[in-house]
mmCIF file of C-alpha atoms in Angstrom:
data_model
loop_
_atom_site.group_PDB
_atom_site.id
_atom_site.type_symbol
_atom_site.label_atom_id
_atom_site.label_comp_id
_atom_site.label_asym_id
_atom_site.label_seq_id
_atom_site.Cartn_x
_atom_site.Cartn_y
_atom_site.Cartn_z
ATOM 1 C CA MET A 7 86.690 117.557 102.914
ATOM 2 C CA PRO A 8 89.239 119.373 100.427
ATOM 3 C CA ASP A 9 90.845 117.782 97.672
ATOM 4 C CA MET A 10 94.119 115.998 98.339
ATOM 5 C CA GLU A 11 97.485 117.024 96.590
ATOM 6 C CA TYR A 12 98.899 113.804 95.622
ATOM 7 C CA GLU A 13 102.943 114.133 95.743
ATOM 8 C CA LEU A 14 105.846 112.645 94.243
ATOM 9 C CA PRO A 15 107.643 110.665 97.169
ATOM 10 C CA ALA A 16 111.246 111.075 97.797
ATOM 11 C CA LEU A 17 113.283 108.098 97.047
ATOM 12 C CA PRO A 18 114.677 106.372 100.179
ATOM 13 C CA TYR A 19 118.070 106.603 98.545
ATOM 14 C CA ALA A 20 120.215 108.886 96.057
ATOM 15 C CA TYR A 21 119.713 108.749 92.266
ATOM 16 C CA ASP A 22 123.332 107.363 92.038
ATOM 17 C CA ALA A 23 122.882 104.667 94.936
ATOM 18 C CA LEU A 24 121.690 102.155 92.513
ATOM 19 C CA GLU A 25 124.716 102.039 90.192
ATOM 20 C CA PRO A 26 125.895 99.929 88.380
ATOM 21 C CA VAL A 27 122.462 98.095 88.144
ATOM 22 C CA LEU A 28 120.510 101.162 87.417
ATOM 23 C CA LYS A 29 122.435 104.157 86.252
ATOM 24 C CA GLN A 30 121.938 107.604 87.864
ATOM 25 C CA SER A 31 120.484 109.110 84.720
ATOM 26 C CA SER A 32 117.969 106.449 84.011
ATOM 27 C CA LEU A 33 116.737 106.416 87.857
ATOM 28 C CA LYS A 34 116.368 110.062 87.644
ATOM 29 C CA ILE A 35 114.211 109.925 84.386
ATOM 30 C CA HIS A 36 112.223 107.047 85.879
ATOM 31 C CA HIS A 37 111.328 108.495 89.103
ATOM 32 C CA GLY A 38 111.718 112.358 88.528
ATOM 33 C CA ASP A 39 109.854 112.482 84.945
ATOM 34 C CA HIS A 40 107.866 109.187 84.539
ATOM 35 C CA HIS A 41 106.380 109.080 87.966
ATOM 36 C CA ARG A 42 106.129 112.879 88.450
ATOM 37 C CA ILE A 43 104.027 112.786 85.212
ATOM 38 C CA TYR A 44 101.890 110.175 86.760
ATOM 39 C CA VAL A 45 101.207 112.124 89.681
ATOM 40 C CA GLU A 46 100.449 115.400 87.821
ATOM 41 C CA LYS A 47 98.058 113.751 85.516
ATOM 42 C CA LEU A 48 96.394 112.046 88.619
ATOM 43 C CA ASN A 49 95.807 115.374 90.278
ATOM 44 C CA ALA A 50 94.457 116.915 87.181
ATOM 45 C CA ALA A 51 92.309 113.868 86.777
ATOM 46 C CA VAL A 52 90.540 113.558 90.092
ATOM 47 C CA LYS A 53 90.013 117.372 90.605
ATOM 48 C CA GLY A 54 86.544 117.734 91.803
ATOM 49 C CA LEU A 55 85.752 114.115 91.989
ATOM 50 C CA SER A 56 84.669 112.365 95.184
ATOM 51 C CA VAL A 57 87.794 110.119 95.091
ATOM 52 C CA ALA A 58 90.249 113.213 95.412
ATOM 53 C CA THR A 59 89.666 113.336 99.192
ATOM 54 C CA LYS A 60 90.941 109.553 99.465
ATOM 55 C CA SER A 61 94.512 108.355 100.082
ATOM 56 C CA ILE A 62 96.204 106.904 96.938
ATOM 57 C CA GLU A 63 95.439 103.249 98.657
ATOM 58 C CA ASP A 64 91.895 103.869 99.322
ATOM 59 C CA MET A 65 91.508 105.324 96.085
ATOM 60 C CA LEU A 66 92.859 102.209 94.226
ATOM 61 C CA ALA A 67 90.544 99.871 96.426
ATOM 62 C CA CYS A 68 87.546 101.982 94.849
ATOM 63 C CA ILE A 69 88.515 101.607 91.142
ATOM 64 C CA ASP A 70 86.457 99.369 88.921
ATOM 65 C CA ALA A 71 85.462 99.412 85.278
ATOM 66 C CA SER A 72 83.299 102.584 85.463
ATOM 67 C CA THR A 73 86.344 104.660 86.775
ATOM 68 C CA PRO A 74 87.560 107.254 84.162
ATOM 69 C CA LYS A 75 90.671 105.660 82.322
ATOM 70 C CA ALA A 76 92.642 108.884 83.508
ATOM 71 C CA VAL A 77 92.139 108.105 87.034
ATOM 72 C CA ARG A 78 92.808 104.542 86.749
ATOM 73 C CA ASN A 79 95.954 104.612 84.659
ATOM 74 C CA ASN A 80 97.387 107.463 86.716
ATOM 75 C CA ALA A 81 96.615 106.161 90.212
ATOM 76 C CA GLY A 82 97.852 102.800 89.561
ATOM 77 C CA GLY A 83 100.944 104.359 88.053
ATOM 78 C CA HIS A 84 101.401 106.456 91.096
ATOM 79 C CA TYR A 85 100.926 103.779 93.510
ATOM 80 C CA ASN A 86 102.809 100.810 91.579
ATOM 81 C CA HIS A 87 105.982 103.195 91.503
ATOM 82 C CA SER A 88 105.900 104.068 94.901
ATOM 83 C CA LEU A 89 105.800 100.484 96.004
ATOM 84 C CA PHE A 90 108.523 99.628 93.279
ATOM 85 C CA TRP A 91 110.958 102.261 94.826
ATOM 86 C CA LEU A 92 110.507 100.557 98.451
ATOM 87 C CA CYS A 93 111.340 97.171 97.152
ATOM 88 C CA MET A 94 114.914 98.410 96.177
ATOM 89 C CA LYS A 95 117.978 99.533 98.305
ATOM 90 C CA PRO A 96 121.541 100.237 97.609
ATOM 91 C CA HIS A 97 123.729 96.871 97.461
ATOM 92 C CA LYS A 98 127.390 96.506 96.744
ATOM 93 C CA ALA A 99 127.946 94.593 93.781
ATOM 94 C CA GLY A 100 129.054 90.973 94.410
ATOM 95 C CA ASN A 101 127.826 90.469 97.850
ATOM 96 C CA VAL A 102 125.058 88.181 98.624
ATOM 97 C CA ASN A 103 121.695 89.519 99.158
ATOM 98 C CA PRO A 104 119.548 87.081 100.686
ATOM 99 C CA ILE A 105 115.986 87.079 102.060
ATOM 100 C CA PRO A 106 116.293 87.305 105.940
ATOM 101 C CA GLU A 107 115.010 84.861 108.314
ATOM 102 C CA SER A 108 111.374 85.571 108.474
ATOM 103 C CA ARG A 109 107.609 84.473 108.076
ATOM 104 C CA PHE A 110 108.146 85.323 104.432
ATOM 105 C CA LEU A 111 111.444 83.092 103.861
ATOM 106 C CA SER A 112 109.251 80.261 105.338
ATOM 107 C CA SER A 113 106.491 80.705 102.853
ATOM 108 C CA VAL A 114 108.817 81.051 99.978
ATOM 109 C CA HIS A 115 110.393 77.846 100.843
ATOM 110 C CA ASN A 116 106.838 76.117 101.322
ATOM 111 C CA SER A 117 105.781 77.659 97.748
ATOM 112 C CA PHE A 118 108.730 77.758 95.764
ATOM 113 C CA ARG A 119 111.283 75.367 97.503
ATOM 114 C CA SER A 120 114.043 77.933 97.568
ATOM 115 C CA GLU A 121 114.953 81.639 97.059
ATOM 116 C CA GLU A 122 116.179 80.798 93.546
ATOM 117 C CA GLY A 123 112.662 79.030 93.075
ATOM 118 C CA LEU A 124 111.155 82.188 93.618
ATOM 119 C CA LYS A 125 113.388 84.245 91.611
ATOM 120 C CA CYS A 126 113.046 81.747 88.729
ATOM 121 C CA LYS A 127 109.297 81.896 88.910
ATOM 122 C CA ILE A 128 109.220 85.800 89.081
ATOM 123 C CA LYS A 129 111.612 85.842 86.181
ATOM 124 C CA ASP A 130 109.648 83.390 84.058
ATOM 125 C CA ALA A 131 106.540 85.562 84.848
ATOM 126 C CA ALA A 132 108.201 88.626 83.703
ATOM 127 C CA LEU A 133 109.511 87.267 80.520
ATOM 128 C CA SER A 134 106.147 85.734 79.683
ATOM 129 C CA LEU A 135 104.572 89.136 79.827
ATOM 130 C CA CYS A 136 104.163 90.591 76.376
ATOM 131 C CA GLY A 137 104.181 94.264 76.528
ATOM 132 C CA SER A 138 104.136 96.605 79.551
ATOM 133 C CA GLY A 139 103.036 95.650 83.039
ATOM 134 C CA TRP A 140 104.102 94.621 86.612
ATOM 135 C CA ILE A 141 104.996 91.691 88.323
ATOM 136 C CA TYR A 142 103.674 91.331 91.905
ATOM 137 C CA LEU A 143 103.843 88.969 94.749
ATOM 138 C CA THR A 144 100.572 88.667 96.710
ATOM 139 C CA ALA A 145 98.914 87.232 99.789
ATOM 140 C CA ASN A 146 96.076 88.114 102.216
ATOM 141 C CA ALA A 147 94.859 87.246 105.700
ATOM 142 C CA LYS A 148 93.220 84.129 104.563
ATOM 143 C CA ARG A 149 96.087 82.717 102.020
ATOM 144 C CA ALA A 150 99.512 83.061 103.494
ATOM 145 C CA GLU A 151 100.498 81.210 100.373
ATOM 146 C CA ILE A 152 102.515 83.618 97.945
ATOM 147 C CA CYS A 153 101.058 84.026 94.582
ATOM 148 C CA ILE A 154 103.157 85.681 91.483
ATOM 149 C CA GLU A 155 100.591 87.941 89.641
ATOM 150 C CA SER A 156 101.277 89.425 86.031
ATOM 151 C CA ILE A 157 99.189 92.366 85.337
ATOM 152 C CA TYR A 158 99.273 94.682 82.457
ATOM 153 C CA ASN A 159 99.628 98.447 82.081
ATOM 154 C CA GLN A 160 99.084 100.278 85.330
ATOM 155 C CA ASP A 161 96.518 98.007 86.800
ATOM 156 C CA SER A 162 96.783 96.851 90.558
ATOM 157 C CA PRO A 163 95.485 93.766 92.180
ATOM 158 C CA ILE A 164 94.045 96.257 94.653
ATOM 159 C CA MET A 165 91.582 97.479 92.017
ATOM 160 C CA GLN A 166 87.990 95.832 92.210
ATOM 161 C CA ASP A 167 87.759 94.593 88.592
ATOM 162 C CA VAL A 168 91.474 92.955 88.547
ATOM 163 C CA PRO A 169 91.085 89.280 89.089
ATOM 164 C CA GLY A 170 92.725 88.098 92.406
ATOM 165 C CA ASP A 171 92.237 88.621 96.006
ATOM 166 C CA GLY A 172 95.604 89.007 97.215
ATOM 167 C CA VAL A 173 97.436 92.230 98.557
ATOM 168 C CA PRO A 174 100.545 93.055 96.709
ATOM 169 C CA PHE A 175 103.503 93.565 98.647
ATOM 170 C CA PHE A 176 106.287 93.475 95.901
ATOM 171 C CA ALA A 177 106.119 94.981 92.555
ATOM 172 C CA LEU A 178 108.893 94.679 89.710
ATOM 173 C CA ASP A 179 108.297 97.273 86.781
ATOM 174 C CA ILE A 180 108.394 95.499 83.470
ATOM 175 C CA TRP A 181 107.813 98.484 81.536
ATOM 176 C CA GLU A 182 110.467 99.244 79.029
ATOM 177 C CA HIS A 183 111.323 102.833 80.559
ATOM 178 C CA ALA A 184 112.360 101.173 83.688
ATOM 179 C CA TYR A 185 115.221 99.176 81.990
ATOM 180 C CA TYR A 186 115.776 100.236 78.428
ATOM 181 C CA LEU A 187 118.531 102.875 78.900
ATOM 182 C CA ASP A 188 120.448 100.455 80.851
ATOM 183 C CA TYR A 189 119.626 97.316 79.117
ATOM 184 C CA THR A 190 117.885 98.192 75.901
ATOM 185 C CA PHE A 191 115.709 94.998 74.808
ATOM 186 C CA LYS A 192 117.502 92.564 77.470
ATOM 187 C CA ARG A 193 114.640 92.298 80.077
ATOM 188 C CA ALA A 194 116.332 88.870 81.279
ATOM 189 C CA GLU A 195 119.402 90.832 82.100
ATOM 190 C CA TYR A 196 117.472 93.596 83.985
ATOM 191 C CA ILE A 197 115.719 91.085 86.071
ATOM 192 C CA ASP A 198 118.708 89.034 87.096
ATOM 193 C CA ARG A 199 120.584 92.120 88.131
ATOM 194 C CA TRP A 200 117.658 93.821 89.772
ATOM 195 C CA PHE A 201 117.286 90.853 92.312
ATOM 196 C CA GLY A 202 120.826 92.344 93.488
ATOM 197 C CA LEU A 203 119.064 95.498 94.523
ATOM 198 C CA THR A 204 115.859 93.901 95.915
ATOM 199 C CA ASP A 205 115.264 94.853 99.571
ATOM 200 C CA TRP A 206 113.931 91.525 100.813
ATOM 201 C CA GLY A 207 113.628 93.095 104.493
ATOM 202 C CA PHE A 208 111.132 95.581 103.219
ATOM 203 C CA VAL A 209 109.346 92.918 101.410
ATOM 204 C CA SER A 210 109.420 90.625 104.062
ATOM 205 C CA ASP A 211 108.025 93.196 106.587
ATOM 206 C CA ALA A 212 105.324 94.123 104.277
ATOM 207 C CA TYR A 213 104.262 90.545 103.641
ATOM 208 C CA GLU A 214 103.967 89.995 107.377
ATOM 209 C CA ASN A 215 102.647 93.541 108.712
ATOM 210 C CA TRP A 216 100.390 94.263 105.817
ATOM 211 C CA ALA A 217 99.532 91.422 103.495
ATOM 212 C CA LEU A 218 98.828 88.752 106.024
ATOM 213 C CA LYS A 219 96.655 91.361 107.721
ATOM 214 C CA GLY A 220 94.594 91.989 104.561
ATOM 215 C CA SER A 221 95.794 95.587 104.734
ATOM 216 C CA VAL A 222 97.180 97.441 101.439
ATOM 217 C CA VAL A 223 100.719 98.351 101.900
ATOM 218 C CA ARG A 224 100.936 102.199 102.720
ATOM 219 C CA VAL A 225 103.594 103.555 100.401
ATOM 220 C CA SER A 226 103.138 107.431 101.021
ATOM 221 C CA ARG A 227 101.686 110.129 103.174
ATOM 222 C CA LEU A 228 99.046 110.530 100.553
#
């Protein structure tokens, strides 16, 4: 089977669609440069390896401590960013952005008492993460309860040697390149404003249709 050529996924919105929370210039750099470089380096890193025939989701599920660092970092960077883009949508400033009625919302109330309770816990986890990494919401077929996971660098709960048994269905980028051009060192402000962009409809669907079935969320064609 020939090697796959991993591709930079197109954003489901224009570069200026997330303003004023994320400026056009910063989103263009984040997606068009940072994410693109992960994809290019991943294609170079897997060339000739058996994993080069796998989808990005299946590749992550094969990664363990023996995986070359270049494959691990760039595969994680590609998948994590692809999921992150899907967790956002354009939203008019000042409008309420609630979680829709869903199994996800019911689980949020069971685990965190309220939407604000969930957001506070996500923010606490993000502010407690020292350095670069991601905040994930996870669940699985045996555990409908939502867990918040903080993971460094470009690792993912999908990888074999990363602790936990949940499927990530929500990803929040805490690398400085995600927010520094807009918020400098003010990570808390970035998180507060980012919740105004969160596509809770996508997150709810991913929770019910992927995570609760124990399936990795498919983020791209490859």
